Short mmCIF file of C-alpha atoms in Angstrom, two decimals:
data_model
loop_
_atom_site.label_atom_id
_atom_site.label_comp_id
_atom_site.label_asym_id
_atom_site.label_seq_id
_atom_site.Cartn_x
_atom_site.Cartn_y
_atom_site.Cartn_z
CA MET A 1 18.76 -9.18 -24.05
CA THR A 2 21.82 -6.70 -22.66
CA LYS A 3 23.42 -7.62 -20.07
CA MET A 4 23.06 -4.23 -18.20
CA ARG A 5 19.51 -3.98 -18.99
CA PHE A 6 19.70 -8.22 -17.81
CA ARG A 7 21.92 -7.10 -14.68
CA PRO A 8 19.14 -5.90 -12.13
CA MET A 9 17.17 -8.80 -12.27
CA LEU A 10 21.20 -11.08 -11.12
CA TYR A 11 21.22 -8.89 -8.31
CA ILE A 12 17.73 -9.13 -7.08
CA THR A 13 18.01 -13.47 -7.92
CA LEU A 14 21.98 -12.93 -6.10
CA VAL A 15 20.10 -11.49 -3.11
CA ASN A 16 17.04 -14.18 -2.93
CA ILE A 17 19.80 -17.50 -3.30
CA ILE A 18 21.83 -15.86 -0.35
CA GLY A 19 19.17 -15.42 2.44
CA PHE A 20 17.03 -18.38 1.58
CA LEU A 21 20.55 -20.24 1.37
CA MET A 22 21.27 -18.95 5.03
CA LEU A 23 17.93 -19.93 6.24
CA PHE A 24 18.47 -23.30 4.03
CA ILE A 25 21.74 -23.67 7.23
CA TYR A 26 20.12 -22.22 9.67
CA SER A 27 17.05 -24.63 9.79
CA GLY A 28 19.37 -27.71 9.26
CA ALA A 29 19.46 -28.52 6.47
CA THR A 30 16.31 -30.16 6.46
CA ASP A 31 13.15 -27.90 5.40
CA PHE A 32 13.52 -28.26 1.92
CA SER A 33 10.31 -25.53 1.52
CA TYR A 34 12.53 -22.41 1.65
CA MET A 35 14.69 -23.41 -1.45
CA TYR A 36 11.27 -24.78 -3.37
CA SER A 37 10.36 -20.71 -1.87
CA CYS A 38 13.39 -19.25 -3.80
CA LEU A 39 13.08 -21.02 -6.49
CA ILE A 40 9.74 -20.34 -8.01
CA LEU A 41 10.39 -16.97 -6.62
CA CYS A 42 13.71 -17.05 -8.84
CA CYS A 43 11.72 -17.89 -12.12
CA ILE A 44 8.30 -15.89 -11.38
CA ASN A 45 10.51 -12.77 -11.08
CA THR A 46 13.33 -13.85 -13.99
CA LEU A 47 10.69 -14.34 -16.32
CA MET A 48 8.41 -11.50 -15.39
CA TYR A 49 10.76 -9.71 -16.15
CA MET A 50 11.72 -11.18 -19.24
CA LEU A 51 8.33 -10.87 -20.68
CA LEU A 52 7.89 -6.65 -20.37
CA TYR A 53 11.91 -6.19 -21.27
CA GLN A 54 10.74 -7.57 -24.68
CA LEU A 55 7.18 -6.54 -25.26
CA ASP A 56 8.88 -3.22 -23.98
CA TYR A 57 5.29 -1.82 -22.14
CA GLY A 58 6.44 -0.48 -19.26
CA ASP A 59 8.33 1.22 -16.46
CA LEU A 60 10.74 -1.71 -15.83
CA TYR A 61 11.66 -0.34 -13.10
CA LEU A 62 8.10 -0.64 -11.41
CA PHE A 63 8.57 -4.13 -11.15
CA LEU A 64 12.03 -4.34 -10.15
CA THR A 65 11.67 -2.69 -6.81
CA VAL A 66 8.63 -3.84 -6.23
CA SER A 67 10.32 -7.63 -6.78
CA MET A 68 12.69 -6.67 -3.94
CA LEU A 69 10.67 -5.33 -1.85
CA VAL A 70 8.86 -8.47 -2.80
CA SER A 71 12.25 -10.39 -1.85
CA ILE A 72 12.92 -9.21 1.35
CA GLY A 73 9.61 -10.16 2.78
CA LEU A 74 9.27 -13.43 1.77
CA ILE A 75 13.13 -13.95 3.28
CA MET A 76 11.36 -12.30 7.15
CA LEU A 77 8.42 -14.18 6.59
CA SER A 78 10.55 -17.69 5.80
CA ARG A 79 13.25 -16.20 9.34
CA ILE A 80 9.03 -15.74 10.92
CA ASP A 81 8.15 -19.84 10.06
CA ILE A 82 11.33 -21.58 11.46
CA ALA A 83 10.65 -19.68 14.64
CA ILE A 84 7.16 -20.50 14.74
CA LYS A 85 7.96 -24.35 14.65
CA ILE A 86 11.18 -23.72 17.20
CA SER A 87 8.99 -23.27 19.62
CA GLY A 88 6.37 -25.98 17.99
CA GLY A 89 3.88 -24.18 15.92
CA GLU A 90 3.07 -24.06 12.86
CA GLY A 91 4.65 -21.77 10.65
CA GLU A 92 2.89 -20.98 7.09
CA TYR A 93 2.82 -17.73 6.08
CA ALA A 94 6.24 -17.51 3.81
CA SER A 95 4.19 -20.40 1.38
CA ARG A 96 1.33 -18.89 1.78
CA GLN A 97 2.88 -15.27 0.50
CA VAL A 98 4.09 -17.54 -2.24
CA LEU A 99 1.00 -17.85 -3.77
CA TRP A 100 -0.25 -15.03 -3.27
CA PHE A 101 2.68 -13.35 -5.04
CA MET A 102 1.75 -15.85 -8.65
CA ILE A 103 -2.04 -14.53 -7.91
CA GLY A 104 -1.08 -10.84 -7.58
CA ILE A 105 1.48 -11.12 -10.58
CA VAL A 106 -1.61 -12.82 -12.95
CA ALA A 107 -3.23 -10.06 -11.20
CA TYR A 108 -0.85 -7.41 -12.36
CA PHE A 109 -0.30 -8.12 -15.67
CA LEU A 110 -4.21 -8.43 -16.70
CA THR A 111 -4.21 -4.92 -15.17
CA VAL A 112 -1.42 -4.06 -17.62
CA PHE A 113 -3.17 -5.31 -20.64
CA ILE A 114 -6.61 -4.27 -19.39
CA PHE A 115 -6.74 -1.47 -18.18
CA GLY A 116 -5.10 0.62 -20.68
CA LYS A 117 -7.48 -1.11 -23.98
CA ILE A 118 -10.62 0.11 -21.20
CA THR A 119 -11.43 4.50 -22.11
CA PHE A 120 -14.43 5.11 -20.20
CA TRP A 121 -13.10 4.35 -16.53
CA HIS A 122 -13.88 8.81 -15.75
CA ARG A 123 -17.38 8.29 -17.03
CA LEU A 124 -18.46 5.48 -13.57
CA LYS A 125 -18.02 8.15 -10.56
CA TYR A 126 -21.57 6.97 -8.62
CA PHE A 127 -20.12 3.61 -9.61
CA TYR A 128 -17.30 4.18 -8.05
CA MET A 129 -18.82 5.75 -4.73
CA ALA A 130 -22.06 3.11 -4.76
CA LEU A 131 -19.39 0.09 -4.54
CA THR A 132 -17.57 2.21 -1.97
CA PHE A 133 -20.80 2.29 -0.33
CA LEU A 134 -21.70 -1.58 -0.51
CA LEU A 135 -17.91 -2.56 -0.31
CA ILE A 136 -17.35 -1.26 3.20
CA PHE A 137 -22.01 -2.99 4.53
CA VAL A 138 -20.82 -6.44 3.54
CA THR A 139 -17.75 -6.22 5.64
CA VAL A 140 -20.31 -4.39 8.65
CA ILE A 141 -22.26 -7.03 7.82
CA PHE A 142 -20.43 -10.73 7.03
CA GLY A 143 -17.73 -9.32 8.32
CA ARG A 144 -15.38 -10.80 11.53
CA GLU A 145 -14.32 -8.57 14.43
CA ILE A 146 -9.52 -9.73 14.76
CA ASN A 147 -7.81 -7.11 16.92
CA GLY A 148 -10.21 -4.60 17.18
CA SER A 149 -11.22 -4.15 13.90
CA LYS A 150 -14.33 -4.72 11.59
CA ASN A 151 -12.59 -5.50 8.42
CA TRP A 152 -12.22 -9.60 7.34
CA ILE A 153 -14.74 -11.51 5.54
CA VAL A 154 -13.70 -14.80 6.10
CA ILE A 155 -13.87 -17.58 3.80
CA GLY A 156 -12.85 -21.01 4.31
CA SER A 157 -9.50 -21.37 5.56
CA PHE A 158 -8.67 -17.91 3.86
CA SER A 159 -10.51 -14.42 4.75
CA ILE A 160 -10.51 -10.86 2.71
CA GLN A 161 -10.09 -7.41 3.81
CA PRO A 162 -12.26 -5.14 1.31
CA SER A 163 -11.00 -1.89 2.32
CA GLU A 164 -7.40 -3.36 0.97
CA VAL A 165 -10.07 -3.05 -2.93
CA ILE A 166 -11.82 0.19 -1.34
CA LYS A 167 -8.81 2.46 -1.42
CA ILE A 168 -8.42 2.22 -5.11
CA VAL A 169 -11.99 1.89 -5.33
CA TYR A 170 -11.85 5.60 -3.99
CA CYS A 171 -8.32 6.50 -6.83
CA PHE A 172 -10.17 5.88 -9.10
CA CYS A 173 -13.55 7.62 -7.92
CA ILE A 174 -11.86 10.78 -6.87
CA SER A 175 -9.83 10.93 -9.66
CA THR A 176 -13.12 11.62 -11.95
CA PHE A 177 -13.28 14.88 -9.76
CA PHE A 178 -10.34 16.02 -9.82
CA SER A 179 -9.70 15.52 -13.65
CA SER A 180 -12.66 16.97 -14.79
CA MET A 181 -13.25 19.88 -12.77
CA PRO A 182 -13.87 23.34 -14.41
CA SER A 183 -14.12 25.07 -11.23
CA PHE A 184 -10.49 24.55 -10.48
CA ASP A 185 -10.25 27.74 -12.44
CA SER A 186 -11.77 29.94 -10.37
CA LYS A 187 -12.17 32.52 -13.05
CA LYS A 188 -13.96 30.90 -15.40
CA LYS A 189 -15.93 29.21 -13.15
CA ASP A 190 -19.98 30.67 -12.86
CA LYS A 191 -20.50 31.79 -9.46
CA ARG A 192 -23.58 30.33 -9.36
CA ASP A 193 -22.20 26.49 -9.15
CA ARG A 194 -20.93 28.00 -6.04
CA ILE A 195 -22.21 27.54 -2.72
CA PHE A 196 -20.53 30.09 -0.01
CA GLY A 197 -18.31 29.97 -2.67
CA ILE A 198 -16.83 26.75 -2.93
CA PRO A 199 -17.97 25.08 -5.81
CA LYS A 200 -20.57 22.11 -5.62
CA ASP A 201 -18.53 20.02 -7.50
CA GLU A 202 -16.18 19.93 -4.44
CA ILE A 203 -18.66 19.73 -1.66
CA ILE A 204 -19.44 16.87 -3.71
CA LEU A 205 -16.09 15.00 -3.40
CA CYS A 206 -16.00 16.13 0.21
CA ILE A 207 -19.45 15.18 1.58
CA TYR A 208 -17.91 11.35 0.23
CA VAL A 209 -14.79 11.56 1.61
CA TYR A 210 -15.88 13.08 4.53
CA ALA A 211 -18.76 9.81 3.88
CA THR A 212 -16.41 6.71 3.51
CA MET A 213 -13.88 7.94 6.59
CA GLY A 214 -16.86 7.90 8.95
CA CYS A 215 -17.98 4.36 8.03
CA LEU A 216 -14.89 3.12 7.66
CA ALA A 217 -13.35 4.96 11.95
CA LEU A 218 -16.95 3.67 13.03
CA PHE A 219 -18.20 0.75 11.66
CA GLN A 220 -15.63 -1.37 11.29
CA LYS A 221 -13.00 1.21 13.79
CA GLU A 222 -11.37 1.06 10.13
CA TRP A 223 -9.05 4.48 11.28
CA GLY A 224 -5.51 3.58 9.06
CA THR A 225 -7.48 3.48 6.00
CA SER A 226 -9.44 6.60 7.46
CA LEU A 227 -6.49 8.35 7.03
CA LEU A 228 -4.48 7.04 4.37
CA LEU A 229 -8.08 8.17 2.41
CA PHE A 230 -7.93 11.04 3.55
CA MET A 231 -4.63 11.31 2.96
CA ILE A 232 -4.63 10.95 -0.50
CA TYR A 233 -7.42 13.68 -1.13
CA PHE A 234 -5.82 16.58 1.42
CA THR A 235 -3.03 15.74 -1.28
CA MET A 236 -5.05 15.91 -4.32
CA CYS A 237 -6.87 19.53 -3.18
CA PHE A 238 -3.38 20.92 -2.99
CA VAL A 239 -1.95 19.12 -6.12
CA TYR A 240 -5.89 21.02 -8.27
CA LYS A 241 -5.74 23.73 -6.48
CA SER A 242 -8.43 22.99 -4.83
CA SER A 243 -10.52 25.75 -2.94
CA ASN A 244 -8.58 27.05 -0.28
CA ARG A 245 -12.22 27.93 1.92
CA LEU A 246 -12.60 24.44 1.85
CA LYS A 247 -8.37 23.42 2.36
CA LEU A 248 -9.09 25.78 5.54
CA ILE A 249 -12.55 24.24 6.42
CA ASN A 250 -10.69 20.52 5.24
CA ILE A 251 -7.78 20.42 8.47
CA CYS A 252 -10.46 22.54 11.22
CA GLY A 253 -12.49 18.58 9.73
CA ILE A 254 -9.69 16.53 10.62
CA VAL A 255 -8.84 18.12 14.15
CA PHE A 256 -12.20 18.06 15.12
CA VAL A 257 -12.78 14.03 14.12
CA GLY A 258 -9.27 13.25 16.01
CA LEU A 259 -9.96 15.10 18.93
CA VAL A 260 -13.47 12.90 19.46
CA GLY A 261 -11.72 9.84 17.76
CA PHE A 262 -8.74 10.68 20.61
CA PHE A 263 -11.86 11.12 23.58
CA LEU A 264 -15.04 9.14 23.16
CA LEU A 265 -13.46 6.36 21.83
CA ALA A 266 -10.07 5.66 24.61
CA ASP A 267 -10.66 2.04 24.55
CA HIS A 268 -9.74 2.58 20.80
CA ILE A 269 -7.47 5.61 19.38
CA GLY A 270 -6.84 7.47 23.34
CA VAL A 271 -5.24 3.94 23.94
CA ARG A 272 -2.62 4.27 20.95
CA VAL A 273 -1.89 8.18 21.30
CA SER A 274 -1.02 7.35 25.12
CA ALA A 275 1.30 4.21 23.98
CA TRP A 276 3.06 7.01 20.91
CA GLN A 277 4.11 9.38 23.30
CA ASP A 278 5.50 6.66 26.60
CA PRO A 279 5.24 3.25 25.78
CA TRP A 280 7.79 2.17 28.28
CA LYS A 281 4.65 3.45 31.30
CA ASP A 282 2.38 0.53 30.48
CA ALA A 283 5.17 -1.74 28.58
CA SER A 284 3.56 -4.65 29.66
CA GLY A 285 0.16 -3.24 27.97
CA GLY A 286 -0.70 -0.41 25.65
CA GLY A 287 2.50 -0.02 25.24
CA TYR A 288 4.15 -3.25 24.59
CA GLN A 289 3.70 -3.92 20.84
CA ILE A 290 6.25 -0.66 20.67
CA VAL A 291 8.33 -1.41 23.34
CA GLN A 292 8.57 -4.07 21.27
CA SER A 293 9.41 -3.01 18.03
CA LEU A 294 12.23 -0.61 19.26
CA ILE A 295 14.24 -3.36 21.27
CA ALA A 296 14.36 -5.10 18.78
CA ILE A 297 15.24 -2.38 16.03
CA ALA A 298 18.03 -0.99 18.65
CA SER A 299 19.38 -4.82 19.45
CA GLY A 300 20.32 -5.12 15.35
CA GLY A 301 22.22 -2.23 15.47
CA TYR A 302 23.55 -1.08 11.78
CA PHE A 303 24.16 -4.72 10.24
CA GLY A 304 21.84 -6.54 12.51
CA THR A 305 22.21 -9.71 14.14
CA GLY A 306 22.64 -11.49 11.29
CA LEU A 307 19.62 -14.06 9.97
CA GLY A 308 18.38 -16.78 12.70
CA ASN A 309 20.24 -14.75 15.66
CA GLY A 310 17.42 -12.82 16.83
CA MET A 311 14.18 -13.30 18.11
CA PRO A 312 11.79 -11.68 15.43
CA ASN A 313 8.69 -13.81 16.55
CA ILE A 314 8.99 -12.48 20.44
CA VAL A 315 7.05 -8.73 18.86
CA PRO A 316 3.10 -9.05 17.93
CA PHE A 317 2.07 -9.63 14.89
CA SER A 318 5.53 -9.06 13.45
CA GLN A 319 4.46 -10.93 10.06
CA THR A 320 1.78 -7.84 8.73
CA ASP A 321 2.25 -4.86 11.09
CA PHE A 322 6.19 -5.06 12.49
CA ILE A 323 8.14 -6.86 9.91
CA PHE A 324 10.14 -3.58 9.51
CA SER A 325 11.31 -4.29 13.46
CA ALA A 326 12.15 -8.08 12.06
CA ILE A 327 13.97 -6.54 9.31
CA CYS A 328 15.87 -4.31 10.97
CA GLU A 329 17.09 -6.76 14.17
CA GLU A 330 18.23 -9.92 11.58
CA MET A 331 18.70 -8.11 7.91
CA GLY A 332 20.26 -4.71 10.85
CA MET A 333 19.24 -0.70 10.16
CA PHE A 334 20.86 -1.34 6.74
CA THR A 335 18.22 -3.09 5.51
CA GLY A 336 16.07 -0.90 7.00
CA PHE A 337 16.84 2.17 4.76
CA ALA A 338 17.67 0.38 1.71
CA VAL A 339 13.41 -0.77 1.98
CA ILE A 340 13.31 2.63 2.27
CA LEU A 341 14.42 3.88 -0.30
CA LEU A 342 13.04 0.99 -2.37
CA TYR A 343 9.69 2.97 -2.07
CA PHE A 344 11.39 6.43 -2.71
CA LEU A 345 12.74 4.85 -5.92
CA LEU A 346 8.96 3.69 -6.64
CA THR A 347 6.97 7.29 -5.37
CA TYR A 348 9.42 8.53 -7.83
CA ARG A 349 9.37 6.62 -10.28
CA GLY A 350 5.14 6.86 -9.63
CA ILE A 351 5.37 10.98 -9.83
CA LYS A 352 7.94 11.01 -13.64
CA ILE A 353 5.05 8.85 -14.79
CA THR A 354 2.44 11.40 -14.02
CA VAL A 355 4.46 14.47 -15.39
CA LYS A 356 4.25 12.39 -18.43
CA ALA A 357 1.01 11.19 -18.68
CA THR A 358 -0.95 13.05 -21.31
CA ASN A 359 -4.83 12.29 -20.48
CA GLU A 360 -6.40 13.84 -17.89
CA TYR A 361 -7.60 10.97 -15.78
CA LEU A 362 -4.97 8.10 -16.38
CA LYS A 363 -3.00 11.51 -14.75
CA ALA A 364 -4.59 11.95 -11.76
CA VAL A 365 -5.41 7.71 -10.61
CA CYS A 366 -1.58 7.02 -11.37
CA LEU A 367 -1.40 10.79 -8.83
CA SER A 368 -3.72 8.63 -6.91
CA LEU A 369 -2.68 5.78 -6.80
CA VAL A 370 1.03 7.04 -5.59
CA VAL A 371 0.39 8.80 -2.77
CA ALA A 372 -2.16 6.38 -1.72
CA ILE A 373 1.47 4.06 -1.93
CA GLY A 374 3.75 6.68 -0.21
CA TYR A 375 1.72 7.12 2.55
CA GLN A 376 0.55 3.12 3.42
CA THR A 377 4.25 3.29 3.02
CA PHE A 378 5.13 6.91 6.17
CA ILE A 379 1.94 5.40 7.93
CA ILE A 380 2.52 2.10 9.34
CA ILE A 381 6.93 2.32 9.49
CA GLY A 382 6.80 5.38 11.29
CA GLY A 383 4.18 4.04 13.77
CA VAL A 384 6.41 1.12 14.06
CA ILE A 385 9.36 3.64 15.08
CA LYS A 386 7.67 5.62 17.39
CA LEU A 387 7.11 8.50 14.68
CA ILE A 388 3.56 9.23 14.19
CA PRO A 389 0.74 6.48 16.14
CA LEU A 390 0.37 3.21 15.87
CA THR A 391 -2.05 2.11 12.45
CA GLY A 392 -3.12 -0.92 11.85
CA ILE A 393 -2.30 -1.06 8.08
CA THR A 394 0.37 -3.83 6.07
CA LEU A 395 3.76 -2.73 4.55
CA PRO A 396 3.57 -3.26 1.09
CA PHE A 397 4.16 -5.98 -1.20
CA VAL A 398 6.36 -6.76 2.37
CA SER A 399 3.76 -7.74 4.78
CA TYR A 400 2.02 -10.82 4.79
CA GLY A 401 -1.67 -10.95 3.76
CA GLY A 402 -3.12 -12.51 0.49
CA SER A 403 -5.64 -9.21 -0.01
CA SER A 404 -3.02 -6.97 0.61
CA MET A 405 -0.24 -8.70 -2.13
CA ILE A 406 -3.07 -8.89 -5.01
CA VAL A 407 -4.02 -5.05 -4.13
CA SER A 408 -0.75 -4.03 -4.80
CA PHE A 409 -0.20 -5.53 -7.38
CA VAL A 410 -3.00 -4.03 -9.27
CA MET A 411 -2.21 -1.49 -7.74
CA ILE A 412 1.40 -0.84 -9.22
CA GLY A 413 -0.03 -2.63 -12.50
CA ILE A 414 -2.51 0.05 -13.30
CA ILE A 415 0.63 2.84 -12.95
CA THR A 416 2.99 0.71 -15.31
CA ALA A 417 0.63 0.43 -17.81
CA VAL A 418 -0.01 4.53 -17.63
CA SER A 419 2.97 4.48 -18.08
CA PHE A 420 2.94 2.99 -21.21
CA TYR A 421 -0.22 4.85 -22.54
CA GLY A 422 2.22 8.13 -21.12
CA ARG A 423 4.88 7.52 -24.20
CA LYS A 424 2.41 6.10 -26.70
CA LYS A 425 0.62 9.35 -26.09
CA PRO A 426 -3.10 7.97 -26.73
CA LYS A 427 -6.06 10.42 -28.09
CA ARG A 428 -9.02 9.80 -25.62
CA ASN A 429 -11.83 12.12 -24.47
#
């Protein structure tokens, strides 16, 4: 392996060593679990990168970018664990995240090597629809309500979030429509296949999208995921030149849904919108999270307080929703900018892979997954910095969470597989 090719992984390893060594020193050099986490993370990242390089299988920059994001997230989770232990609690986020990372890596490689071998993904349109609603109603029946949303299925000491799986199934489903609709070329489409000037296939897709969003919002109070799904669908409509009349209907529809949610669900949506407008008005109540997040980011400045010198446990859910605030506090806004740039790089590579893909269905799937990752990042970081109202979704690869980590790795595995098969130019139907 050439030095130039291996150098990026060396830099990532160096970041891990420095970060975990600082945590080891700060914890009093008595807790070796952080160094074990560092060793496991560095070994897995290096071995997987070498394997991908030797096999020449897909885009290496995707894995490098993800490795850096996981490293930053795990360093911050370890710091949060230290703060919890100092206050008398049991910090286990980092050790569990290492476990989820290992499972995610396995899922990533299985996806990379298996996804491209199956050639009938585009034929499972109605299976994807059925699976989407099955996952929703299983969660409604067996799920447990946590923090106002019924989106968790608890099994023993572990919890599963089916809405994370729904994102992939949803992207697969809408891609079957967008990659095969003859209605996108209005000059060739028979008018008999239209209803009020809108192609039937697009109406069916629209019904599926709104039914999925409605079930998630009403039954599970998953407004963040519902918003994400709509943004994916609406972006795909523009890319694939969907009916202009339907686009206008979608704009009116989402505005109507938002107003209904704001006025009828004031205890859930209204509180978040009010906290976004003026969090200082109720700084000890509905606006507490945003206020603490903004204080944490401001106190860190450009260079941060340094690992161990901040108070990341003050911000509620700093291990999940507000981990970006914790990163900015102790590592500085420059590190926050770096995290955002890493997501930009991830999105850029994904779009580049999409453009080069030759199979229409793989192209649509890749684009929808890239858009999903990009919008999810924007929604959570935008909420944390008070750019948009806060929604309870995770920051991919950085926030604590098994479902999020594994599903995110599967998504990157699919994009990596598309990069390989797009380059090979397979002949498919």
